[in-house]
C-alpha cells in the first residue's frame, strides 16, 4: 500500500535504478512497518524539472501510505533516512528535493481488486 514515486531530472544507469529501488523499498517498508509485498517504488528519470530557477540536479517525491505518515514526527523520521539515500544514489542535494507525504484512507487504494477497507 505504500507508494513512493521519485521524479528527477538526471539519468541513472539500470544498475543504479535497481539498487535505489531495492534500498528505498527496504528502508521505507521498515520505517512504515509495512510488508515488502505491499511496497511500490516508482522512479522517473530524465524529467524536465526546474528547482529554485535552475535545471541543476533536482527532484520531487511523493510518499502515499495508509498510516505511518502525516505527523511531523513520522515525516521527519522518514525524511531523515530517505534524503541521504537519494543524495547517495542520485546526487541530488537535500536543498533541491521535496518529498510530499500523503496519508491515505483504507478505502483510497486497492490491491488485488479490492480496497484495504
Coordinates of N, CA and C in Angstrom, one line a residue:
X1 N 0.8 -1.2 0.0 CA 0.0 0.0 0.0 C 0.8 1.3 0.0
X2 N 2.0 1.3 0.6 CA 2.9 2.5 0.4 C 3.4 2.6 -1.0
X3 N 3.2 3.8 -1.6 CA 3.7 4.1 -2.9 C 4.7 5.3 -2.8
X4 N 5.9 5.1 -3.2 CA 6.9 6.2 -3.2 C 7.3 6.4 -4.7
X5 N 7.0 7.6 -5.1 CA 7.3 8.0 -6.5 C 8.3 9.1 -6.5
X6 N 9.4 8.9 -7.2 CA 10.6 9.8 -7.2 C 10.7 10.3 -8.7
X7 N 10.7 11.6 -8.8 CA 10.9 12.2 -10.1 C 12.2 13.0 -10.1
X8 N 13.1 12.8 -11.0 CA 14.4 13.5 -11.0 C 14.7 13.9 -12.4
X9 N 15.6 15.0 -12.5 CA 16.0 15.5 -13.8 C 17.4 15.0 -14.2
X10 N 17.8 13.9 -13.7 CA 19.1 13.3 -14.1 C 18.9 11.9 -14.6
X11 N 19.9 11.4 -15.3 CA 19.9 10.0 -15.8 C 20.5 9.1 -14.8
X12 N 20.0 7.8 -14.8 CA 20.6 6.8 -13.9 C 20.8 5.5 -14.7
X13 N 21.8 4.8 -14.5 CA 22.0 3.5 -15.2 C 21.0 2.6 -14.6
X14 N 20.8 1.5 -15.3 CA 19.8 0.4 -14.9 C 20.3 -0.1 -13.5
X15 N 21.6 -0.3 -13.4 CA 22.2 -0.8 -12.1 C 21.9 0.1 -11.0
X16 N 22.0 1.4 -11.2 CA 21.7 2.4 -10.1 C 20.3 2.4 -9.8
X17 N 19.4 2.3 -10.8 CA 18.0 2.3 -10.6 C 17.6 1.1 -9.7
X18 N 18.1 -0.1 -10.1 CA 17.8 -1.3 -9.4 C 18.2 -1.2 -7.9
X19 N 19.4 -0.7 -7.7 CA 20.0 -0.5 -6.3 C 19.1 0.4 -5.5
X20 N 18.7 1.5 -6.2 CA 17.9 2.5 -5.5 C 16.5 2.0 -5.2
X21 N 15.9 1.3 -6.1 CA 14.6 0.7 -5.9 C 14.6 -0.2 -4.7
X22 N 15.6 -1.1 -4.6 CA 15.7 -2.1 -3.5 C 15.9 -1.4 -2.2
X23 N 16.8 -0.4 -2.2 CA 17.1 0.3 -0.9 C 15.9 1.1 -0.4
X24 N 15.3 1.8 -1.3 CA 14.1 2.6 -0.9 C 13.0 1.7 -0.4
X25 N 12.8 0.6 -1.1 CA 11.7 -0.4 -0.7 C 12.0 -0.9 0.7
X26 N 13.2 -1.3 0.9 CA 13.6 -1.9 2.2 C 13.5 -0.8 3.3
X27 N 14.1 0.3 3.1 CA 14.1 1.3 4.2 C 12.7 1.9 4.5
X28 N 12.0 2.3 3.4 CA 10.6 2.8 3.7 C 9.7 1.8 4.2
X29 N 9.8 0.6 3.8 CA 9.0 -0.5 4.3 C 9.2 -0.7 5.8
X30 N 10.4 -0.7 6.2 CA 10.8 -0.8 7.6 C 10.3 0.4 8.4
X31 N 10.5 1.6 7.9 CA 10.1 2.8 8.6 C 8.5 2.8 8.8
X32 N 7.8 2.3 7.9 CA 6.3 2.3 7.9 C 5.8 1.0 8.5
X33 N 6.7 0.0 8.8 CA 6.3 -1.3 9.3 C 5.3 -1.9 8.4
X34 N 5.6 -1.9 7.1 CA 4.7 -2.5 6.1 C 5.5 -3.6 5.4
X35 N 4.8 -4.7 5.1 CA 5.4 -5.9 4.4 C 5.9 -5.5 3.0
X36 N 7.0 -6.0 2.6 CA 7.6 -5.8 1.3 C 6.6 -6.1 0.2
X37 N 5.7 -7.0 0.4 CA 4.6 -7.4 -0.5 C 3.8 -6.3 -1.0
X38 N 3.7 -5.2 -0.1 CA 2.8 -4.1 -0.5 C 3.6 -2.9 -1.0
X39 N 4.9 -2.9 -0.9 CA 5.7 -1.8 -1.3 C 5.8 -1.5 -2.8
X40 N 5.6 -0.3 -3.2 CA 5.7 0.1 -4.6 C 6.6 1.3 -4.7
X41 N 7.7 1.2 -5.4 CA 8.6 2.3 -5.6 C 8.7 2.6 -7.1
X42 N 8.6 3.8 -7.4 CA 8.5 4.2 -8.8 C 9.5 5.4 -9.0
X43 N 10.4 5.2 -10.0 CA 11.4 6.2 -10.3 C 11.3 6.7 -11.7
X44 N 11.1 8.0 -11.9 CA 11.1 8.6 -13.2 C 12.4 9.4 -13.3
X45 N 13.2 9.1 -14.3 CA 14.5 9.8 -14.5 C 14.3 10.7 -15.7
X46 N 15.3 11.6 -16.0 CA 15.3 12.4 -17.2 C 14.1 13.3 -17.3
X47 N 13.5 13.7 -16.2 CA 12.3 14.6 -16.2 C 12.7 16.1 -16.4
X48 N 11.9 16.9 -17.0 CA 12.1 18.3 -17.1 C 11.7 18.9 -15.8
X49 N 12.7 19.3 -15.0 CA 12.4 19.8 -13.6 C 13.3 21.1 -13.4
X50 N 12.7 22.1 -13.0 CA 13.4 23.3 -12.6 C 13.2 23.5 -11.1
X51 N 14.2 23.8 -10.3 CA 14.1 23.9 -8.9 C 14.9 25.2 -8.5
X52 N 14.3 26.1 -7.9 CA 15.0 27.4 -7.5 C 15.5 28.1 -8.7
X53 N 14.8 28.0 -9.8 CA 15.1 28.7 -11.0 C 16.2 28.1 -11.9
X54 N 16.7 26.9 -11.5 CA 17.8 26.3 -12.4 C 17.4 24.9 -12.7
X55 N 18.1 24.3 -13.6 CA 17.9 22.9 -14.0 C 19.0 22.0 -13.5
X56 N 19.8 22.5 -12.5 CA 20.8 21.7 -11.8 C 20.0 20.4 -11.3
X57 N 20.8 19.3 -10.9 CA 20.1 18.1 -10.4 C 19.1 18.5 -9.3
X58 N 17.9 18.0 -9.5 CA 16.8 18.3 -8.6 C 15.7 17.2 -8.7
X59 N 14.8 17.2 -7.8 CA 13.7 16.3 -7.9 C 12.6 16.6 -6.9
X60 N 11.5 15.7 -7.0 CA 10.5 15.8 -6.0 C 9.9 14.4 -5.9
X61 N 9.4 14.1 -4.8 CA 8.9 12.7 -4.5 C 7.6 12.8 -3.7
X62 N 6.8 11.8 -3.8 CA 5.5 11.7 -3.1 C 5.5 10.3 -2.5
X63 N 5.2 10.3 -1.2 CA 5.0 9.1 -0.4 C 3.6 9.0 0.0
X64 N 2.9 8.0 -0.5 CA 1.5 7.8 -0.1 C 1.4 6.5 0.7
X65 N 0.7 6.5 1.8 CA 0.6 5.3 2.7 C -0.7 5.4 3.5
X66 N -1.2 4.2 3.8 CA -2.2 4.1 4.8 C -1.5 3.9 6.2
X67 N -1.5 5.0 6.9 CA -0.8 5.0 8.2 C 0.7 5.2 8.0
X68 N 1.4 5.7 9.1 CA 2.8 5.8 9.1 C 3.3 7.2 8.6
X69 N 2.4 8.0 8.0 CA 2.8 9.3 7.5 C 1.8 10.3 8.0
X70 N 2.1 11.6 8.0 CA 1.1 12.6 8.3 C 1.5 13.5 9.5
X71 N 2.2 12.9 10.5 CA 2.6 13.8 11.6 C 4.0 14.3 11.3
X72 N 4.4 15.4 12.0 CA 5.7 15.9 11.8 C 6.8 14.9 12.3
X73 N 6.5 14.2 13.3 CA 7.5 13.2 13.8 C 7.7 12.0 12.8
X74 N 6.6 11.5 12.3 CA 6.7 10.5 11.3 C 7.4 10.9 10.0
X75 N 6.9 12.1 9.5 CA 7.5 12.6 8.2 C 9.0 12.9 8.4
X76 N 9.4 13.5 9.5 CA 10.8 13.8 9.8 C 11.6 12.6 9.9
X77 N 11.1 11.5 10.5 CA 11.8 10.2 10.6 C 12.1 9.6 9.3
X78 N 11.1 9.7 8.4 CA 11.3 9.2 7.0 C 12.2 10.0 6.3
X79 N 12.1 11.3 6.3 CA 13.0 12.3 5.6 C 14.4 12.0 6.0
X80 N 14.6 11.8 7.3 CA 16.0 11.6 7.9 C 16.7 10.5 7.2
X81 N 15.9 9.4 6.8 CA 16.5 8.2 6.2 C 16.5 8.3 4.7
X82 N 15.5 8.9 4.1 CA 15.3 8.8 2.7 C 16.2 9.9 1.9
X83 N 16.3 11.1 2.5 CA 17.2 12.1 1.8 C 18.6 11.6 1.6
X84 N 19.3 11.0 2.5 CA 20.7 10.6 2.3 C 20.7 9.5 1.2
X85 N 19.7 8.6 1.1 CA 19.7 7.6 0.1 C 19.6 8.2 -1.3
X86 N 18.7 9.2 -1.4 CA 18.6 9.8 -2.7 C 19.9 10.6 -3.1
X87 N 20.4 11.3 -2.1 CA 21.7 12.0 -2.4 C 22.8 11.1 -2.8
X88 N 22.9 9.9 -2.1 CA 24.0 8.9 -2.4 C 23.8 8.3 -3.8
X89 N 22.6 7.9 -4.1 CA 22.3 7.2 -5.4 C 22.2 8.1 -6.6
X90 N 21.6 9.3 -6.4 CA 21.2 10.2 -7.5 C 22.0 11.4 -7.6
X91 N 22.6 11.8 -6.5 CA 23.5 13.0 -6.5 C 22.7 14.3 -6.3
X92 N 21.5 14.2 -5.8 CA 20.7 15.4 -5.6 C 20.8 15.8 -4.2
X93 N 21.3 17.1 -3.9 CA 21.4 17.5 -2.5 C 20.0 17.8 -1.9
X94 N 19.9 17.8 -0.6 CA 18.7 17.9 0.1 C 18.0 19.2 -0.2
X95 N 18.7 20.3 -0.5 CA 18.1 21.6 -0.8 C 17.6 21.7 -2.2
X96 N 17.5 20.6 -2.9 CA 17.0 20.6 -4.3 C 16.0 19.4 -4.5
X97 N 15.4 19.0 -3.4 CA 14.4 17.9 -3.4 C 13.3 18.1 -2.4
X98 N 12.1 18.0 -2.9 CA 10.9 18.0 -2.0 C 10.4 16.6 -1.9
X99 N 9.9 16.2 -0.7 CA 9.1 15.0 -0.5 C 7.7 15.4 0.1
X100 N 6.7 15.0 -0.6 CA 5.3 15.2 -0.2 C 4.8 13.9 0.5
X101 N 4.2 14.1 1.6 CA 3.6 12.9 2.4 C 2.1 13.0 2.3
X102 N 1.5 11.9 1.9 CA 0.1 11.8 1.7 C -0.5 10.6 2.5
X103 N -1.3 10.9 3.5 CA -1.9 9.9 4.3 C -3.2 9.4 3.6
X104 N -3.3 8.2 3.3 CA -4.5 7.6 2.6 C -5.4 6.9 3.6
X105 N -6.7 7.0 3.3 CA -7.6 6.1 4.0 C -7.6 4.7 3.4
X106 N -8.1 3.8 4.1 CA -8.1 2.4 3.6 C -8.9 2.2 2.4
X107 N -9.9 3.1 2.2 CA -10.8 3.0 1.0 C -10.2 3.7 -0.2
X108 N -9.1 4.4 0.0 CA -8.5 5.2 -1.1 C -7.5 4.4 -2.0
X109 N -7.2 3.2 -1.7 CA -6.3 2.4 -2.5 C -6.7 1.0 -2.6
X110 N -6.5 0.4 -3.7 CA -6.9 -1.0 -3.9 C -5.7 -1.9 -4.2
X111 N -5.9 -3.2 -3.9 CA -4.8 -4.2 -4.2 C -5.6 -5.5 -4.5
X112 N -5.2 -6.2 -5.5 CA -5.9 -7.5 -5.8 C -7.4 -7.3 -6.0
X113 N -7.8 -6.2 -6.6 CA -9.2 -5.9 -6.9 C -10.1 -5.4 -5.8
X114 N -9.5 -5.1 -4.7 CA -10.3 -4.6 -3.5 C -9.5 -3.6 -2.8
X115 N -10.3 -2.6 -2.2 CA -9.6 -1.6 -1.3 C -9.2 -2.3 0.0
X116 N -8.4 -1.6 0.7 CA -8.0 -2.1 2.0 C -9.0 -1.9 3.1
X117 N -10.2 -1.3 2.8 CA -11.2 -1.0 3.8 C -12.0 -2.3 4.1

